[in-house]
């Protein structure tokens, strides 16, 4: 079967911070434990298992009373078009599906956390209990079953919506335009256009006011930080190794030629 | 070179390194394939949520007999359930649920119980109730229902048994204050105009500006439909202004103005706001002329209407106005153009129009004073007045839900309702719209020959309780127990209610329970009241039982929902109907039992549902689209939205009373009785009666605060279905939701930093000390000590073993608050006292 | 000229023993480290994992392979550290001046230029150096690099072993150091192994792997600097 390219969008303006999406994701993952591993819900629903909360919220206060703004940033996997995590995973556990979802195959994950190092959005979460790393799967199983993602179906104010990519982008742009008009400042759809070469476009987009992009954790130029340095090392290192091997091969040829023309040259030979 | 082992190694290494670098990996990345067939194996059941008390329509999914998911029922215009509802799976499977009946072994309050059989426990309760009945004192049984699983039957059983002493939680929430505050302006019929909670709501979807005063539409419940409406309003570009001592999440972040109001200073703010509206003529004159009693002539001395002719079955009410066409005072029905303004002499009586009275009362209160007393700046008040004018009528001041916070909350609700009238938003698109619901009747009998209830007796005989709602009050219980008036209460029966945790002055509730000859309780979870019980019966959660149809929703269209059982009762719990019938068998004679309950025992919930449907009253438009089959198939039926109109209930004047005649009447009555202090709270004009704490102390000390609470979207009441819920705590702990929040500068001045442990006590009850973690925040007004309601265990540390997910510390102001009563209407001023804090040792 | 057959000891028994073990360790480190370094080498993990995962019903071969590589990498690290302790002790008491021959009165410029010239003499002209000691300049530099980067590998490796308890940035930096160290080691090994088996080094090769000894006369010619007072 082949699947359409899908997308999800989070609208910071109509979000009412009820956390229904966070809980919905959390419970859906526990249902998945029962479905896939027979680990039943009467156990998992009453256990912490914090790594199963793929959606996180970070609240930051800015300013001083009474001119204080309190912004709850929604932290979730962006499902980049160019997933750095997929590139780096040594166990080949991460793949980008047809739907656009970037999914970690938990059976392959070795818990090295290389994906966590390289993610420009600090998304993957490691669990000490299971020794593996987890992140949002864009409810790839629900999307391919014709359902909405667990977060989208939970939202009482339709602030998260999922569906075919063109439809989601079109609705998102419509909303951004409307907000820009009503609130007299520019709203944009983060991820609908290419963010930068590192990540590309995003399958899980966000509508937010441009001037607050940093509060909502929507960087203009996401980078892999230290892990990016590793990538460069690998490239330079490989080049250096190949260079060395080439030089050595060259010297070997040179030695062969030079030494055969000097076969009277005695090293350790007895005479 | 010789082909040595080393040679080979070297070549291989270089070769491999080179080769591997250039070739891609031959292996594929892969994620587990899931097929859509996986979702086809789940079963679907329709029900209504009970993680708070709003009964939002839900659908439950089970897989292999286990509850795996809860979603909103999609068959409504606003499918909404909140995070609390979704976390019900953790409540259902909570290993700390009460699993068997329990009988107390230690002292009351110690939390020591032993397991018992159902028969032993039921016999204890039944025998006691039988004994009381035989002694001719069935009315000495006090019944406390709330989250109860035997709806309609339980009240009936106690009533037929012989007691009308139903102590409801309502005085903590909306009881009297919201009802009368709103009703005094837009009516309610009868002597005491009461508006219900579903009576009016903001038309968020079409509003341009919503002023949220004392209300947080996100945490503050009613996901269906208000949460959904609010969210859609924000999507449509609705702006919000927040008037609150704490800036809450979810009402807007980058576009919301916060007006940080001093606790209890809301009335000062409202007076200042009205002053600005009047000064700049930012109000709707046409609306006032057509729909309100702004033109009524009022006696400037007595504050009463110059002449009011009450309505009856034949005629509408009528009142005297000043007709500018004829320059004389005539009845409104005869007037050509009634004056809105002015002072007139009518038969020697100095009279003003109602609107003039209101304007003059505002003028007596300059905006600078309003700013000082409310903590909100002059500029902010002025800006809001202008913004309201620019957006009206697509704007409103939110009516709020929980009203009862300070002595002046009644006046606050009244002023909010008046200002909404000035802005002309009642019954207008984007303004305030009325709700309506389907009426469902109970098949059970009712006896009105019982001894007068304690609440009714208080209402009729005790000064200070004249305007109480006897059907929504529980804090009379400790008073009645102490005074033994009108008679001695001897047994308490708690059914899903937590009076110790839920009513301010909870410690006095606990003392009163200790005086009972027996305390019986039904509850699926532990709470502080249960520590005082003698017998505890575990009933099921809402997921393990069927219920009759429900219709008390807060929407503009009638809604009826179905509630079917999802999971078999866990452990040894039984549903409430079974428990109630088991008790009934023990307290009624066989004849009585079968005559009252025989049909229900045979037919069960279906018997009730059949009755409800047979007696369903729907008007034409709704009846045309009602279908029983669809109700069952969809789990919910929604009727037609109500026509938008300016009034939903009659008032004495027949109009929206921006000048409340009800208030004017009581104002005069109280003055006549020499109760000037009480009369202050019933002023029909704009004024600033004080809170209780403001009369206690004019200025707070450095370490004193006013305790404010609000709902977090991750907790609801004091019930352990949210408090002991690990799915909710997973998220809430990251928000530090069990801490108390104070203003950063005030915290610094006390040498505190976020994370410190502090002790909190009521300055009037210094021996009751609660420990909590403090968090310093810029989002808190300086007088305020804010805590999320119902999160920690508070004063009742014995619960820590029984509810180990809940925070062992944490603050619930109810535990240590005063047993004070709002003047005359007797509801519970839950935030109206002063606490002191100090670093914990 | 006559073969005097008088021998000097170039490498002690301890050095030879340690060196042999280190060769095995390095092979294991590289082999087991590559799959964790990059998924281009996941086939190594796959090859190891396939036979073992037969014993587990649902396990992925790649996953099993990487876990085994991880375990072997860590065991080998422990062995290497264990062996390095006595080795380090023994090295501290060696005569380092046999290698490092900068005279006190000469400038750095002179020293480096002449030593580099000696290296050209040895490896390009294939004749005897003028002043190189036991180790030539390149060998000294390489030796220092091995010590420094060896320590870096061990320390960063230990951090990585216990990474679950550390914060992300620290772990990321440690990985970067481990990667750089690995690259340096591979470059070093290519050159080192090549020169070790090069005809020019026949005597040294025999010394390291056979008896640790060389003919005194030969050594004098090859490493004049060793014999200068």
PDB file of N, CA and C in Angstrom, chain A residues 244 248, chain B residues 10, chain C residues 19 23 139 142 146 185-198 201 208-209:
ATOM      1  N   UNK A 244      46.225   9.823   3.760  1.00  0.00           N
ATOM      2  CA  UNK A 244      47.359   9.095   4.323  1.00  0.00           C
ATOM      3  C   UNK A 244      47.570   7.787   3.578  1.00  0.00           C
ATOM      4  N   UNK A 248      50.881   6.749   1.623  1.00  0.00           N
ATOM      5  CA  UNK A 248      51.597   5.506   1.955  1.00  0.00           C
ATOM      6  C   UNK A 248      51.742   4.633   0.711  1.00  0.00           C
TER       7      UNK A 248
ATOM      8  N   UNK B  10      47.747  -4.930   6.981  1.00  0.00           N
ATOM      9  CA  UNK B  10      47.801  -3.534   6.566  1.00  0.00           C
ATOM     10  C   UNK B  10      46.945  -3.332   5.331  1.00  0.00           C
TER      11      UNK B  10
ATOM     12  N   UNK C  19      53.289  -4.450  23.494  1.00  0.00           N
ATOM     13  CA  UNK C  19      53.027  -4.083  22.103  1.00  0.00           C
ATOM     14  C   UNK C  19      52.180  -5.126  21.401  1.00  0.00           C
ATOM     15  N   UNK C  23      48.339  -4.508  19.869  1.00  0.00           N
ATOM     16  CA  UNK C  23      47.919  -4.749  18.474  1.00  0.00           C
ATOM     17  C   UNK C  23      46.556  -5.431  18.449  1.00  0.00           C
ATOM     18  N   UNK C 139      59.132   9.621  14.739  1.00  0.00           N
ATOM     19  CA  UNK C 139      58.734   8.590  15.686  1.00  0.00           C
ATOM     20  C   UNK C 139      58.464   9.183  17.061  1.00  0.00           C
ATOM     21  N   UNK C 142      55.100  10.881  16.834  1.00  0.00           N
ATOM     22  CA  UNK C 142      54.038   9.876  16.810  1.00  0.00           C
ATOM     23  C   UNK C 142      53.858   9.264  18.183  1.00  0.00           C
ATOM     24  N   UNK C 146      50.508   9.252  20.433  1.00  0.00           N
ATOM     25  CA  UNK C 146      49.832   8.039  20.924  1.00  0.00           C
ATOM     26  C   UNK C 146      49.544   8.157  22.417  1.00  0.00           C
ATOM     27  N   UNK C 185      44.336   8.076  15.537  1.00  0.00           N
ATOM     28  CA  UNK C 185      44.885   6.723  15.682  1.00  0.00           C
ATOM     29  C   UNK C 185      44.938   5.983  14.359  1.00  0.00           C
ATOM     30  N   UNK C 186      43.906   6.115  13.573  1.00  0.00           N
ATOM     31  CA  UNK C 186      43.892   5.381  12.299  1.00  0.00           C
ATOM     32  C   UNK C 186      45.001   5.896  11.385  1.00  0.00           C
ATOM     33  N   UNK C 187      45.138   7.214  11.344  1.00  0.00           N
ATOM     34  CA  UNK C 187      46.221   7.778  10.520  1.00  0.00           C
ATOM     35  C   UNK C 187      47.563   7.269  11.023  1.00  0.00           C
ATOM     36  N   UNK C 188      47.743   7.318  12.339  1.00  0.00           N
ATOM     37  CA  UNK C 188      48.985   6.843  12.926  1.00  0.00           C
ATOM     38  C   UNK C 188      49.227   5.375  12.551  1.00  0.00           C
ATOM     39  N   UNK C 189      48.171   4.555  12.675  1.00  0.00           N
ATOM     40  CA  UNK C 189      48.364   3.127  12.436  1.00  0.00           C
ATOM     41  C   UNK C 189      48.747   2.838  10.987  1.00  0.00           C
ATOM     42  N   UNK C 190      48.132   3.562  10.074  1.00  0.00           N
ATOM     43  CA  UNK C 190      48.461   3.312   8.659  1.00  0.00           C
ATOM     44  C   UNK C 190      49.954   3.558   8.431  1.00  0.00           C
ATOM     45  N   UNK C 191      50.411   4.710   8.924  1.00  0.00           N
ATOM     46  CA  UNK C 191      51.831   5.039   8.718  1.00  0.00           C
ATOM     47  C   UNK C 191      52.715   4.069   9.493  1.00  0.00           C
ATOM     48  N   UNK C 192      52.353   3.815  10.749  1.00  0.00           N
ATOM     49  CA  UNK C 192      53.159   2.989  11.632  1.00  0.00           C
ATOM     50  C   UNK C 192      53.298   1.564  11.101  1.00  0.00           C
ATOM     51  N   UNK C 193      52.181   0.980  10.707  1.00  0.00           N
ATOM     52  CA  UNK C 193      52.244  -0.407  10.228  1.00  0.00           C
ATOM     53  C   UNK C 193      53.044  -0.476   8.918  1.00  0.00           C
ATOM     54  N   UNK C 194      52.801   0.509   8.064  1.00  0.00           N
ATOM     55  CA  UNK C 194      53.525   0.530   6.799  1.00  0.00           C
ATOM     56  C   UNK C 194      55.031   0.572   7.031  1.00  0.00           C
ATOM     57  N   UNK C 195      55.443   1.539   7.871  1.00  0.00           N
ATOM     58  CA  UNK C 195      56.874   1.679   8.090  1.00  0.00           C
ATOM     59  C   UNK C 195      57.440   0.490   8.869  1.00  0.00           C
ATOM     60  N   UNK C 196      56.594  -0.113   9.707  1.00  0.00           N
ATOM     61  CA  UNK C 196      57.083  -1.260  10.489  1.00  0.00           C
ATOM     62  C   UNK C 196      57.462  -2.421   9.575  1.00  0.00           C
ATOM     63  N   UNK C 197      56.670  -2.608   8.511  1.00  0.00           N
ATOM     64  CA  UNK C 197      56.972  -3.763   7.656  1.00  0.00           C
ATOM     65  C   UNK C 197      57.797  -3.380   6.432  1.00  0.00           C
ATOM     66  N   UNK C 198      58.190  -2.120   6.374  1.00  0.00           N
ATOM     67  CA  UNK C 198      59.002  -1.639   5.253  1.00  0.00           C
ATOM     68  C   UNK C 198      60.403  -2.254   5.343  1.00  0.00           C
ATOM     69  N   UNK C 201      63.124  -1.065   7.664  1.00  0.00           N
ATOM     70  CA  UNK C 201      63.006  -1.263   9.101  1.00  0.00           C
ATOM     71  C   UNK C 201      63.160  -2.719   9.503  1.00  0.00           C
ATOM     72  N   UNK C 208      61.466  -6.034  17.500  1.00  0.00           N
ATOM     73  CA  UNK C 208      60.202  -5.932  18.224  1.00  0.00           C
ATOM     74  C   UNK C 208      59.531  -7.280  18.367  1.00  0.00           C
ATOM     75  N   UNK C 209      59.631  -8.110  17.353  1.00  0.00           N
ATOM     76  CA  UNK C 209      58.831  -9.330  17.395  1.00  0.00           C
ATOM     77  C   UNK C 209      59.625 -10.587  17.686  1.00  0.00           C
TER      78      UNK C 209
END
